[in-house]
PDB file of C-alpha atoms in Angstrom:
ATOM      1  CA  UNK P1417       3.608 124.287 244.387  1.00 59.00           C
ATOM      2  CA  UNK P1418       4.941 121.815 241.873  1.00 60.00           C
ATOM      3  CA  UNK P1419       2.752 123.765 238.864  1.00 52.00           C
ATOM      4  CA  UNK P1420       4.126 127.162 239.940  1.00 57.00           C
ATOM      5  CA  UNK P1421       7.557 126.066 239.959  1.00 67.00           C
ATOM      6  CA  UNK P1422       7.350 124.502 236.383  1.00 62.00           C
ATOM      7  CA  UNK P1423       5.658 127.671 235.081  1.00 59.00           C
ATOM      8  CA  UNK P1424       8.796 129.462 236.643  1.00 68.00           C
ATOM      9  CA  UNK P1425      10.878 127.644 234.859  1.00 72.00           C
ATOM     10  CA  UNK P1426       9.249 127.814 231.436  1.00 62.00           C
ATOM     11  CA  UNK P1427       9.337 131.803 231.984  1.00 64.00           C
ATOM     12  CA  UNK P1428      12.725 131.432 232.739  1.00 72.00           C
ATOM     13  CA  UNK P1429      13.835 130.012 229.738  1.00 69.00           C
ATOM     14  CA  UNK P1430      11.443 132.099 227.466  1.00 61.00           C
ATOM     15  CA  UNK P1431      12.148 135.531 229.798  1.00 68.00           C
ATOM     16  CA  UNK P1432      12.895 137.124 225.947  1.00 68.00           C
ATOM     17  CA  UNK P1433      10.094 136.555 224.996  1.00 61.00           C
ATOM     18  CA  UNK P1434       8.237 137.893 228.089  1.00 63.00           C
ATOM     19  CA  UNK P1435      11.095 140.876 228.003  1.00 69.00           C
ATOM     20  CA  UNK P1436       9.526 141.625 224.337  1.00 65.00           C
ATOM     21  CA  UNK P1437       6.003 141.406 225.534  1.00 59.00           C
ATOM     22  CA  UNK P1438       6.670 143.613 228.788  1.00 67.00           C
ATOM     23  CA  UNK P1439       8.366 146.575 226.147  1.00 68.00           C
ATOM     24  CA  UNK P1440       5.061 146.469 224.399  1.00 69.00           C
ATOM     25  CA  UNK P1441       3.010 147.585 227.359  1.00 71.00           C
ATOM     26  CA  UNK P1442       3.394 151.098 226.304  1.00 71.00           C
ATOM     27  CA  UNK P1443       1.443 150.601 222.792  1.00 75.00           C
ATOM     28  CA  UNK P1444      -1.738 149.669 224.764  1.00 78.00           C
ATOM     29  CA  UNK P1445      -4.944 151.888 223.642  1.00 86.00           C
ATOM     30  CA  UNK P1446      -6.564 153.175 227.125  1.00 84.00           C
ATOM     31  CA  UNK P1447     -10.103 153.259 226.526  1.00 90.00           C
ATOM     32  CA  UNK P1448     -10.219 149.646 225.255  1.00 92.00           C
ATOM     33  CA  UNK P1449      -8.602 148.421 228.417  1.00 90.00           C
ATOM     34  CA  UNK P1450     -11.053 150.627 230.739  1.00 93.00           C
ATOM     35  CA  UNK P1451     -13.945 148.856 228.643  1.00 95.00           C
ATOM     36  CA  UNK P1452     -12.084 145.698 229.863  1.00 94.00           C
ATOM     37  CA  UNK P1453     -12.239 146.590 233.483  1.00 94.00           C
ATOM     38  CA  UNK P1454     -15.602 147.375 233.023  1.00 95.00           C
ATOM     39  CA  UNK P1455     -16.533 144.023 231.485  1.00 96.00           C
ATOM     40  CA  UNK P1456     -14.196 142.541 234.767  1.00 94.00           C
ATOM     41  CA  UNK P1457     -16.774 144.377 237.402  1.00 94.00           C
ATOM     42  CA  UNK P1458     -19.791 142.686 235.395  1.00 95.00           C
ATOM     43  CA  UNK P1459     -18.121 139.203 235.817  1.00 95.00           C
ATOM     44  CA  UNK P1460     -19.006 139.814 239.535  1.00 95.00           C
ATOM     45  CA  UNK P1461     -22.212 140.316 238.870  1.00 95.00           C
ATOM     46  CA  UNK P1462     -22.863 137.369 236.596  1.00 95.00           C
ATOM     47  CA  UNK P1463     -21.301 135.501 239.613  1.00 94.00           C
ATOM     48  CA  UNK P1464     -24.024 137.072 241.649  1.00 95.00           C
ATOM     49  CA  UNK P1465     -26.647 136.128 239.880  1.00 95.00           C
ATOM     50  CA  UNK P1466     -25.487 132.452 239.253  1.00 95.00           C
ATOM     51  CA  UNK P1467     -25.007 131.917 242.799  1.00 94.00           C
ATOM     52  CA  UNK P1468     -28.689 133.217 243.651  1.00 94.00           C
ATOM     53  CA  UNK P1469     -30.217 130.912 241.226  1.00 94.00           C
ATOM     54  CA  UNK P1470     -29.107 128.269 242.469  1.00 93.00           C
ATOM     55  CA  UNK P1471     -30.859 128.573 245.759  1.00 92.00           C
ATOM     56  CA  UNK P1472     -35.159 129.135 246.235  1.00 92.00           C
ATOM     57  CA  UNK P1473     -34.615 131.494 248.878  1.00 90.00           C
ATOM     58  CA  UNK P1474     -33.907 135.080 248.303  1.00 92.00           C
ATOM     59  CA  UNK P1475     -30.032 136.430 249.370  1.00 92.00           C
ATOM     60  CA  UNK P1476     -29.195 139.669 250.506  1.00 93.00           C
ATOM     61  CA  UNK P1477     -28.119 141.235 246.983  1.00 91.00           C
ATOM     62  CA  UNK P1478     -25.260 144.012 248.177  1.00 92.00           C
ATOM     63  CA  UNK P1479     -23.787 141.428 250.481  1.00 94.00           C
ATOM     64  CA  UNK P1480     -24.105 138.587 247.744  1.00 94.00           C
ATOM     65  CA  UNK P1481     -22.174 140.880 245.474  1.00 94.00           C
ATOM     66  CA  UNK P1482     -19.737 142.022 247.674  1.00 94.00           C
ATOM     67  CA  UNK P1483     -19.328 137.988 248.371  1.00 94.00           C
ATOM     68  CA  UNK P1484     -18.640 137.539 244.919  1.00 93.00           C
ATOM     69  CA  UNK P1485     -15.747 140.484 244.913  1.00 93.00           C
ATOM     70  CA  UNK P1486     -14.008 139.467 248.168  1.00 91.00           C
ATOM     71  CA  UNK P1487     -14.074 135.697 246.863  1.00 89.00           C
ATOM     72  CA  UNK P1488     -11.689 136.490 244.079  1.00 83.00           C
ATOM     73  CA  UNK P1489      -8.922 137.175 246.682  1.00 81.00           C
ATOM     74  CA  UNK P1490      -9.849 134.112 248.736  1.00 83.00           C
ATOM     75  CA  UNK P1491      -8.734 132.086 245.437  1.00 79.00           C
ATOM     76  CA  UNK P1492      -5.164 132.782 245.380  1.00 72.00           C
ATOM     77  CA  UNK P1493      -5.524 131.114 248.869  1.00 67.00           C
ATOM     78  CA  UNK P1494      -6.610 127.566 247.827  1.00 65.00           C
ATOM     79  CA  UNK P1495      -6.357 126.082 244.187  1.00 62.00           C
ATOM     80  CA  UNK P1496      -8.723 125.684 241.890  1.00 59.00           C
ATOM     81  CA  UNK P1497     -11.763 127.730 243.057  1.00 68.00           C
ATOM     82  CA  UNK P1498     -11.817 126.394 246.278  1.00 79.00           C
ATOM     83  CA  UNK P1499     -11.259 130.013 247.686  1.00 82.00           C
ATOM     84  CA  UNK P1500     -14.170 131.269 246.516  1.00 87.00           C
ATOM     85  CA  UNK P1501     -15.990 128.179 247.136  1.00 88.00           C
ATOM     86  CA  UNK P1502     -15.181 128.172 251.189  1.00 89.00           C
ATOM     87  CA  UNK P1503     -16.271 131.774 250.856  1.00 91.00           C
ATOM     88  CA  UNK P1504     -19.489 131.293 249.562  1.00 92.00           C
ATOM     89  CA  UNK P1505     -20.133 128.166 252.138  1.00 92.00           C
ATOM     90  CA  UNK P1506     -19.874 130.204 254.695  1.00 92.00           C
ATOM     91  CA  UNK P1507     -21.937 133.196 253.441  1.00 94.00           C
ATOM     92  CA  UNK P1508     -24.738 131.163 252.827  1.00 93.00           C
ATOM     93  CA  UNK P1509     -24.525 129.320 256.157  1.00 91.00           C
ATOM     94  CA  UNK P1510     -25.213 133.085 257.708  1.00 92.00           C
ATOM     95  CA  UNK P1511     -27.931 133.097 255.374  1.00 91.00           C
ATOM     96  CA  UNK P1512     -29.838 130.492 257.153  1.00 90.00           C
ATOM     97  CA  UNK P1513     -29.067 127.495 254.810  1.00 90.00           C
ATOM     98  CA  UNK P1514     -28.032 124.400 256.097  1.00 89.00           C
ATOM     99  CA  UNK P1515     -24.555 122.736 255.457  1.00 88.00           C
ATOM    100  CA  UNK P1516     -25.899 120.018 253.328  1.00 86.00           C
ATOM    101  CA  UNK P1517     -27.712 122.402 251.508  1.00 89.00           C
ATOM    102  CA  UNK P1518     -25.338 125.100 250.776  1.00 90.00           C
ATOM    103  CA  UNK P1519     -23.206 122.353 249.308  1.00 90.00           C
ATOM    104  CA  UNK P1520     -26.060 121.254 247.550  1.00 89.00           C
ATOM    105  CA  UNK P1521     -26.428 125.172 245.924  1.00 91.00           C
ATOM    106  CA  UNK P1522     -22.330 124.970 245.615  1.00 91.00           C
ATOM    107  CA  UNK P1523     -22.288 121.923 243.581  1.00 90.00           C
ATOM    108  CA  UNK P1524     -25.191 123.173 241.303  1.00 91.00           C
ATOM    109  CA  UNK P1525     -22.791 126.714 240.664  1.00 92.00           C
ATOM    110  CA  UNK P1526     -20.146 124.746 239.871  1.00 90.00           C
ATOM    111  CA  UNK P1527     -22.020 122.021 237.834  1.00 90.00           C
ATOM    112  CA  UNK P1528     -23.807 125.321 235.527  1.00 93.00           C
ATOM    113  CA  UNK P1529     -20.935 127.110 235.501  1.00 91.00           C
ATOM    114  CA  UNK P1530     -18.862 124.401 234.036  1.00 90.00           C
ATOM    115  CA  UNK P1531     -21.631 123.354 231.574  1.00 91.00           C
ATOM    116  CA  UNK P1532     -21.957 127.309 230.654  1.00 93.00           C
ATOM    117  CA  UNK P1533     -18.761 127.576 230.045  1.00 92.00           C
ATOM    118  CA  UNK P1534     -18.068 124.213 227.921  1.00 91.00           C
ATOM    119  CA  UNK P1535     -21.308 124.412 225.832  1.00 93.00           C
ATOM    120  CA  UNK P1536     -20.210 127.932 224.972  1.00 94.00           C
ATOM    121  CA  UNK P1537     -17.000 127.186 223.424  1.00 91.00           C
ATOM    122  CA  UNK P1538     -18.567 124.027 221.704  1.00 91.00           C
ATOM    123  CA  UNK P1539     -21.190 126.937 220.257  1.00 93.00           C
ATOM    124  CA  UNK P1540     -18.454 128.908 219.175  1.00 91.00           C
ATOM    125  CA  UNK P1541     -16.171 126.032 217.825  1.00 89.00           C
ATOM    126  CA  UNK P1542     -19.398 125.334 216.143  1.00 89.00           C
ATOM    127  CA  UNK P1543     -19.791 128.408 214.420  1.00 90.00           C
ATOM    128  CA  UNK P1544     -16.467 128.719 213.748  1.00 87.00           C
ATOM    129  CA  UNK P1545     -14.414 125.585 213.061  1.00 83.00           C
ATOM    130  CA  UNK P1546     -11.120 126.807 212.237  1.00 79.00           C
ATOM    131  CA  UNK P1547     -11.187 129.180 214.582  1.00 77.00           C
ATOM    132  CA  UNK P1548      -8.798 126.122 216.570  1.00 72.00           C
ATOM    133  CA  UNK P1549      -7.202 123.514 216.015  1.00 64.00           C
ATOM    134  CA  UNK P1550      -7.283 120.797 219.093  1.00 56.00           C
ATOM    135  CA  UNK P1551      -3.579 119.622 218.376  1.00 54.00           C
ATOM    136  CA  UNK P1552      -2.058 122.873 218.520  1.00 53.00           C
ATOM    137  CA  UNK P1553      -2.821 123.263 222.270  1.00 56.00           C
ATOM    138  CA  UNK P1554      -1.388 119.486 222.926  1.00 54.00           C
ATOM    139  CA  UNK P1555       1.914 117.847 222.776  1.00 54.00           C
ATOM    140  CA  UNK P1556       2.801 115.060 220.050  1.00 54.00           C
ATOM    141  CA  UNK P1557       1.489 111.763 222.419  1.00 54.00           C
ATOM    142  CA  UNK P1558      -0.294 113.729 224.987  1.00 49.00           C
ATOM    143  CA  UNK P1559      -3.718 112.941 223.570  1.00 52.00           C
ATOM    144  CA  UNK P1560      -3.797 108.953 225.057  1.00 59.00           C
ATOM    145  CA  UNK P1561      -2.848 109.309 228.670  1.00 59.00           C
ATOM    146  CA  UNK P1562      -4.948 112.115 228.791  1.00 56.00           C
ATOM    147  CA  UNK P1563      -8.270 109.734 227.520  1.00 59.00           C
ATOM    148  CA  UNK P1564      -6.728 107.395 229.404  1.00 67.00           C
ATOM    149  CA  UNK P1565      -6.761 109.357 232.590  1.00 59.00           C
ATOM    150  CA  UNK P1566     -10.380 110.618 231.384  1.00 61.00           C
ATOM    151  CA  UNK P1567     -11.356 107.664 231.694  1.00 68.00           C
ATOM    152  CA  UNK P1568      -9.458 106.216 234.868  1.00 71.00           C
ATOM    153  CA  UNK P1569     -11.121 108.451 237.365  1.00 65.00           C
ATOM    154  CA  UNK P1570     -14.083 107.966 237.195  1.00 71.00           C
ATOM    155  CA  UNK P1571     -14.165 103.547 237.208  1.00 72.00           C
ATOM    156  CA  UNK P1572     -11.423 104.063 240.325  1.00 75.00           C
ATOM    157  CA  UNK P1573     -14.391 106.779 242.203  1.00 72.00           C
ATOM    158  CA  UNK P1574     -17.161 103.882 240.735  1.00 71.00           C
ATOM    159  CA  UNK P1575     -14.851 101.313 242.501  1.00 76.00           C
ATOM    160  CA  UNK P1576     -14.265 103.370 245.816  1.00 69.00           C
ATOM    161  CA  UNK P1577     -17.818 104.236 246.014  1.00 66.00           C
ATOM    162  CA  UNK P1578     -18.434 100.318 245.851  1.00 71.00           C
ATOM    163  CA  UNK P1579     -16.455  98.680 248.292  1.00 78.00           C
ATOM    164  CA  UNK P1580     -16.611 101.831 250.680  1.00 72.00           C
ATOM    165  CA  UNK P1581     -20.897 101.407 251.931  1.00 72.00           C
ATOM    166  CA  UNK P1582     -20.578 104.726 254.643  1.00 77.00           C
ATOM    167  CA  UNK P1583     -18.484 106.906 251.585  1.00 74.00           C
ATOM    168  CA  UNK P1584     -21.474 105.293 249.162  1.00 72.00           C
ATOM    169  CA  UNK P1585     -24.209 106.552 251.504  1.00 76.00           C
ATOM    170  CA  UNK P1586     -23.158 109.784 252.335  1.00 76.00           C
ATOM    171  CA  UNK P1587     -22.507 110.435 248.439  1.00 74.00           C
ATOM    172  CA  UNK P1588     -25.917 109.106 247.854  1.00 79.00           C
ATOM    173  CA  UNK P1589     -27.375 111.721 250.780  1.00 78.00           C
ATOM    174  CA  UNK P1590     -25.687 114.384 248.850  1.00 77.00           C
ATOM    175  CA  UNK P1591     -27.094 113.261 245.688  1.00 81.00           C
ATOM    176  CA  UNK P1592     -30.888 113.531 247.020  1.00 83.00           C
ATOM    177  CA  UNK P1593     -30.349 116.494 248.364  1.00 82.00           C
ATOM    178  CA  UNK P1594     -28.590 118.187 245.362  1.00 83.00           C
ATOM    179  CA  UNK P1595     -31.105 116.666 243.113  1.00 88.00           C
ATOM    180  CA  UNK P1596     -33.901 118.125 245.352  1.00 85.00           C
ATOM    181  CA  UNK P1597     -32.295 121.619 245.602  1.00 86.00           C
ATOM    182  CA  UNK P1598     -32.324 121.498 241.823  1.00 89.00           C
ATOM    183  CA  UNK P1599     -35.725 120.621 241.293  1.00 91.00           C
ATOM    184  CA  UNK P1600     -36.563 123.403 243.487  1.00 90.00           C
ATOM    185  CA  UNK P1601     -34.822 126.146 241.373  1.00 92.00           C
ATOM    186  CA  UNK P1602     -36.083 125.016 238.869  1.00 91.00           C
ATOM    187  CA  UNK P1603     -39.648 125.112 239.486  1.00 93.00           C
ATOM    188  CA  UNK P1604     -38.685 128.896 239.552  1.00 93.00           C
ATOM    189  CA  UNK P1605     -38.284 130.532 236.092  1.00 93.00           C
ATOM    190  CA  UNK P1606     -36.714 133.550 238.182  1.00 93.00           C
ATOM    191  CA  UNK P1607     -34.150 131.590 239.505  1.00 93.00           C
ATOM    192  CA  UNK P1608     -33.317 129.275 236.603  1.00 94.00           C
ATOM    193  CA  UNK P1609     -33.007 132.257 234.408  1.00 95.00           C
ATOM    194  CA  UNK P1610     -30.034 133.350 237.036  1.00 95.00           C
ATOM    195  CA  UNK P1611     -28.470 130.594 236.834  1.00 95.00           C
ATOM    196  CA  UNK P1612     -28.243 129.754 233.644  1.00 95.00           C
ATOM    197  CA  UNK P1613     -27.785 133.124 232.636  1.00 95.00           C
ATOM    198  CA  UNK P1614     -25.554 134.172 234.545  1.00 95.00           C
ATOM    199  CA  UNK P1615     -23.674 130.769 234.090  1.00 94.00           C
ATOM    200  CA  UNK P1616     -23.082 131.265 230.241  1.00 95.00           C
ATOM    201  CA  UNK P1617     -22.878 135.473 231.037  1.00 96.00           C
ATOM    202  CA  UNK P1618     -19.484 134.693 233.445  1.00 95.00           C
ATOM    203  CA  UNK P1619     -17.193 133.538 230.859  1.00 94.00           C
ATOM    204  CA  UNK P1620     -19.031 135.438 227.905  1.00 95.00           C
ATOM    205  CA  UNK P1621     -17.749 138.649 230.276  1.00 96.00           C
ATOM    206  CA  UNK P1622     -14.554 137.003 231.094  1.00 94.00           C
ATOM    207  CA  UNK P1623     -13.507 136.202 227.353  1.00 94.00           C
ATOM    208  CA  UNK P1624     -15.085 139.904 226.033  1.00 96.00           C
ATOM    209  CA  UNK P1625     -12.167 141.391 228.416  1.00 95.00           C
ATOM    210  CA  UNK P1626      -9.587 139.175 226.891  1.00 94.00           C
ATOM    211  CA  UNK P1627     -10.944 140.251 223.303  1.00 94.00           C
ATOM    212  CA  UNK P1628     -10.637 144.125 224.586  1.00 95.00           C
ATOM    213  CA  UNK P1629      -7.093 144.030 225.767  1.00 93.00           C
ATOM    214  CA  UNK P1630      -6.266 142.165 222.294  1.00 91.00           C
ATOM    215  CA  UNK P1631      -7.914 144.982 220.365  1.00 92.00           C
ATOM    216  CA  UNK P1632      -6.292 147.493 222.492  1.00 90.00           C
ATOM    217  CA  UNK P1633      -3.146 145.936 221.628  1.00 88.00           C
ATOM    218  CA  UNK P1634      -4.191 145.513 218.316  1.00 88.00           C
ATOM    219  CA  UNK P1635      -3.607 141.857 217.936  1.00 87.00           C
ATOM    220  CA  UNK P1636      -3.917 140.793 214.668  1.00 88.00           C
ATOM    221  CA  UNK P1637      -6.964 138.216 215.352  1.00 87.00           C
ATOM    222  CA  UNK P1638     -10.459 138.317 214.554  1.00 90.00           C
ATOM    223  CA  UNK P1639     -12.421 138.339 218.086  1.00 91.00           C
ATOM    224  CA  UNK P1640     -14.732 135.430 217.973  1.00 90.00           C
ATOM    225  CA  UNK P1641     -11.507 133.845 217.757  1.00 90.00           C
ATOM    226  CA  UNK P1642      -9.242 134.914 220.872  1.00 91.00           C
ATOM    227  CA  UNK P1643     -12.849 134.546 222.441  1.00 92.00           C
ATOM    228  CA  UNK P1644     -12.588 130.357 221.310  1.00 90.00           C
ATOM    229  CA  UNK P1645      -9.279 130.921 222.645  1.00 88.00           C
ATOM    230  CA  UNK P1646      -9.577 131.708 226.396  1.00 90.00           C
ATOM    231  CA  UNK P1647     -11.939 129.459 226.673  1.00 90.00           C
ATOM    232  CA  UNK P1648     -10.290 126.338 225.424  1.00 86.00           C
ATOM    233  CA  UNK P1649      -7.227 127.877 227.720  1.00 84.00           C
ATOM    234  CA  UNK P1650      -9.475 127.893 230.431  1.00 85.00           C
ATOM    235  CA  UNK P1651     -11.139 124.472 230.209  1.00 83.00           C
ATOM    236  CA  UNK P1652      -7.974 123.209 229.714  1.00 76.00           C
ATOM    237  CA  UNK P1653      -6.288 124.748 232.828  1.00 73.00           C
ATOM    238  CA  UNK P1654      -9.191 123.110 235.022  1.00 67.00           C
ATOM    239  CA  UNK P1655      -7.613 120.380 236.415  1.00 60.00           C
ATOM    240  CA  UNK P1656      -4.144 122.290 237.153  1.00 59.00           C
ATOM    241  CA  UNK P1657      -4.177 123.089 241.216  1.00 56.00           C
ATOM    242  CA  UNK P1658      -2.588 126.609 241.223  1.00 56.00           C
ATOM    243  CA  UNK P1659      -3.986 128.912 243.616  1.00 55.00           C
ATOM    244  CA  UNK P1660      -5.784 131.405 241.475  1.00 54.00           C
ATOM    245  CA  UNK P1661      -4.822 129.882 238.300  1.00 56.00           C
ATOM    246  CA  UNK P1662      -1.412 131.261 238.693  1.00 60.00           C
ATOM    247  CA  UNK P1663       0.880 130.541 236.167  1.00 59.00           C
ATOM    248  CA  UNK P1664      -1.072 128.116 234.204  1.00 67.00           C
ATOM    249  CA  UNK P1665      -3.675 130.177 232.972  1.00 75.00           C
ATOM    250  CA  UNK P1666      -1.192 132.640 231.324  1.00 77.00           C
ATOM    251  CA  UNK P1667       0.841 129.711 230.173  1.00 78.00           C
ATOM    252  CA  UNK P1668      -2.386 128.127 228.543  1.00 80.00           C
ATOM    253  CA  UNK P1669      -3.523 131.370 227.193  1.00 85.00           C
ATOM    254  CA  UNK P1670      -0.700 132.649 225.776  1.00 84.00           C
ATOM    255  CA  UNK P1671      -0.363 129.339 224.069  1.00 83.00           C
ATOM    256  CA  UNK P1672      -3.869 129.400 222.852  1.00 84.00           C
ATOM    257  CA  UNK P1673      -3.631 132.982 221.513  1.00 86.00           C
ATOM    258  CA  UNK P1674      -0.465 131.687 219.419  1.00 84.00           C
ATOM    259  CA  UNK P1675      -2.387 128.567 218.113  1.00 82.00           C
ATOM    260  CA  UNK P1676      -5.173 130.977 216.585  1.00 81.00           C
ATOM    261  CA  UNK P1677      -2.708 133.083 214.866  1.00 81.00           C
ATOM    262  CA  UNK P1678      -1.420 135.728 217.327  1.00 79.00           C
ATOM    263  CA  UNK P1679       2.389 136.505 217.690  1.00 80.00           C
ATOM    264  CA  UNK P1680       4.306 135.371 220.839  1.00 79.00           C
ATOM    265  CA  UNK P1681       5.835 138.519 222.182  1.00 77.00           C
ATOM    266  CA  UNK P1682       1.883 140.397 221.323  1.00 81.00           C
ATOM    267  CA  UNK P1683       0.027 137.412 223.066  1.00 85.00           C
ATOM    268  CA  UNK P1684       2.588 137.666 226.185  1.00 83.00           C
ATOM    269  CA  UNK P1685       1.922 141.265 226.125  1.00 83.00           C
ATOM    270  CA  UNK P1686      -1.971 140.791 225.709  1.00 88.00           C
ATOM    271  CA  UNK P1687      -2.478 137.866 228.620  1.00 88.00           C
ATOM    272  CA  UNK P1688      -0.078 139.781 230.924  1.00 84.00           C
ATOM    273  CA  UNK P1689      -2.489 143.001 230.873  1.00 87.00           C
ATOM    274  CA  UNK P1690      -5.543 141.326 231.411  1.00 90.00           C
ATOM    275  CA  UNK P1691      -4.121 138.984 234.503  1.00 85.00           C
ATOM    276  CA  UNK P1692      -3.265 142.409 235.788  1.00 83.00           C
ATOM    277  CA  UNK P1693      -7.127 144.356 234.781  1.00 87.00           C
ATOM    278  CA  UNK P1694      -8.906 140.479 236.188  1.00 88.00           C
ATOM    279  CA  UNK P1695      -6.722 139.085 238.719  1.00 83.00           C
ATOM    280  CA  UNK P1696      -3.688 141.564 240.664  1.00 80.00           C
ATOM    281  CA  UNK P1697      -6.052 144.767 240.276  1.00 83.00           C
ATOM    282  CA  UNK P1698      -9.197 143.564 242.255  1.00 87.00           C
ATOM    283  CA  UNK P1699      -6.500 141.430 244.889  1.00 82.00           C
ATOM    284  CA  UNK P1700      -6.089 143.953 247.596  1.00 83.00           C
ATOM    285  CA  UNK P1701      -9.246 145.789 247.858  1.00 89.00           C
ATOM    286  CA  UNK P1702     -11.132 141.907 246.969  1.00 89.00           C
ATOM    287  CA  UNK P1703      -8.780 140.981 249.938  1.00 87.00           C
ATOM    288  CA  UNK P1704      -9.674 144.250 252.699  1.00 90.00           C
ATOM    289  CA  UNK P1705     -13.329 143.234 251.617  1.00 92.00           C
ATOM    290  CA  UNK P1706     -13.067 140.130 252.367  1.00 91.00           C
ATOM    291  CA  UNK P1707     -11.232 141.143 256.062  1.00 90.00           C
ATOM    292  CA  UNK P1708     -14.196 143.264 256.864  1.00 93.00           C
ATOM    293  CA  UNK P1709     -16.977 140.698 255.430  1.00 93.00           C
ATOM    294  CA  UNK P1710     -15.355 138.566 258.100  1.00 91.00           C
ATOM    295  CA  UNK P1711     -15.335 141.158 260.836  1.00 92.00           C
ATOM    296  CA  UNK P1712     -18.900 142.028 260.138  1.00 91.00           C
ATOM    297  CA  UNK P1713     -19.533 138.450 260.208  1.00 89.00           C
ATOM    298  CA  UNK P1714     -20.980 138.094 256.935  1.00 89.00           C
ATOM    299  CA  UNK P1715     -19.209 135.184 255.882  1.00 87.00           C
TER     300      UNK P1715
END
């Protein structure tokens, strides 16, 4: 909660700004934000496909996709993608995998999603290196307790791991098993063209909808540009444990949009519209899928 309430406050004290960027709401250009639902509904499908490659066995595809919808509401239950996560768990347990290795599939998701999504926006900060600059998404001094931190967790998980032998042999289990559930997909071109395709296709889709609600807006920034933008925003956001992403993503966004040249009031205006087309749209009917997936015993 402590996230949400520090977002609330930073909207309090900027609520002109958000005021200005509400009022400009009614310059949007429809059929650019329809495109952007449209690239929304493929995000599910990109989901779909990631989630199949990363398991030999074939899923039921209509109930895999509607999986993928209905998980989008379980996020704003739990923080940081564990939502969605539980959801899937569970769908693939009804599948007929076991629990050791439908955590093994879940860690693989998250591991090529992640990588999909990083190596992306080192492609495009690649191909365009002023798209961003780093500092202008971090405070003066925040760079050095951030390494530091980077670099903190994982010698204090080396050090649990080492003085804890039944924690160090379960993560070990987990380890074979994820490694052999990898080795697996991957001796199938089908399925590691799903999940690495549909890895890198999620936030492709997800950052094309941002760049659609900017055009409809007509925000003054080239597109490979607010593209580099929502996903350093994103990346960034990561470790911040708000159900849903709620609060920090706009925050982050809105701050990245800014950085790469936008205005304030026509970034607010731009991030609040596609929240609403990606994330409060799909909630209630994600939400009464999700309530009969359960009642039908899917998941």
């Amino acid at each position: 909660m402590l996230p949400l309430l520090l977002v609330t406050v930073v909207a309090v004290r900027h609520r002109s700004v958000l005021a200005e960027g509400f009022a400009q709401l009614a310059t949007a250009r429809w059929p650019w934000l329809l495109a952007a639902a449209g690239a929304t509904c493929l995000t599910w499908v990109a989901a779909a496909c990631t989630r199949q490659g990363a398991v030999p066995e074939r899923l039921p595809g209509r109930r895999l996709l509607a999986t993928q919808f209905a998980a989008g509401a379980a996020n704003h239950l739990l923080p940081t993608g564990l939502g969605a996560s539980a959801v899937n768990l569970r769908f693939m347990t009804v599948c007929g995998l076991s629990p050791a290795r439908s955590s093994a599939a879940l860690a693989l998701y998250l591991l090529a999603e992640s990588l999909g999504r990083v190596g992306l926006l080192a492609a495009l900060l690649v191909a365009f290196p002023s798209a961003l600059a780093p500092g202008s998404l971090l405070p003066d001094g925040a760079f050095g307790p951030l390494l530091l931190v980077a670099v903190a967790v994982p010698v204090l998980a080396a050090g649990v791991l080492a003085c804890v032998r039944r924690l160090r042999a379960a993560v070990c289990s987990f380890l074979r098993t994820a490694l052999g559930e990898a080795r697996s997909v991957h001796a199938l071109p089908s399925r590691a063209l799903a999940l690495w395709g549909g890895a890198l296709a999620f936030p492709a889709l997800q950052a094309t909808a941002l760049v659609l609600v900017g055009v409809a807006f007509g925000l003054p920034v080239p597109p490979a540009h607010m593209a580099v933008a929502y996903l350093a925003a994103t990346v960034a956001v990561a470790l911040v444990p708000t159900p849903g992403g709620l609060g920090s993503v706009e925050a982050a966004l809105v701050v990245a949009l800014v950085a790469v040249g936008g205005a304030a009031a026509a970034a607010t205006a731009v991030v609040l519209v596609f929240r609403v087309i990606t994330v409060w749209l799909p909630l209630l009917p994600g939400a009464l899928t999700l309530g009969a997936l359960v009642r039908l015993k899917v998941i």
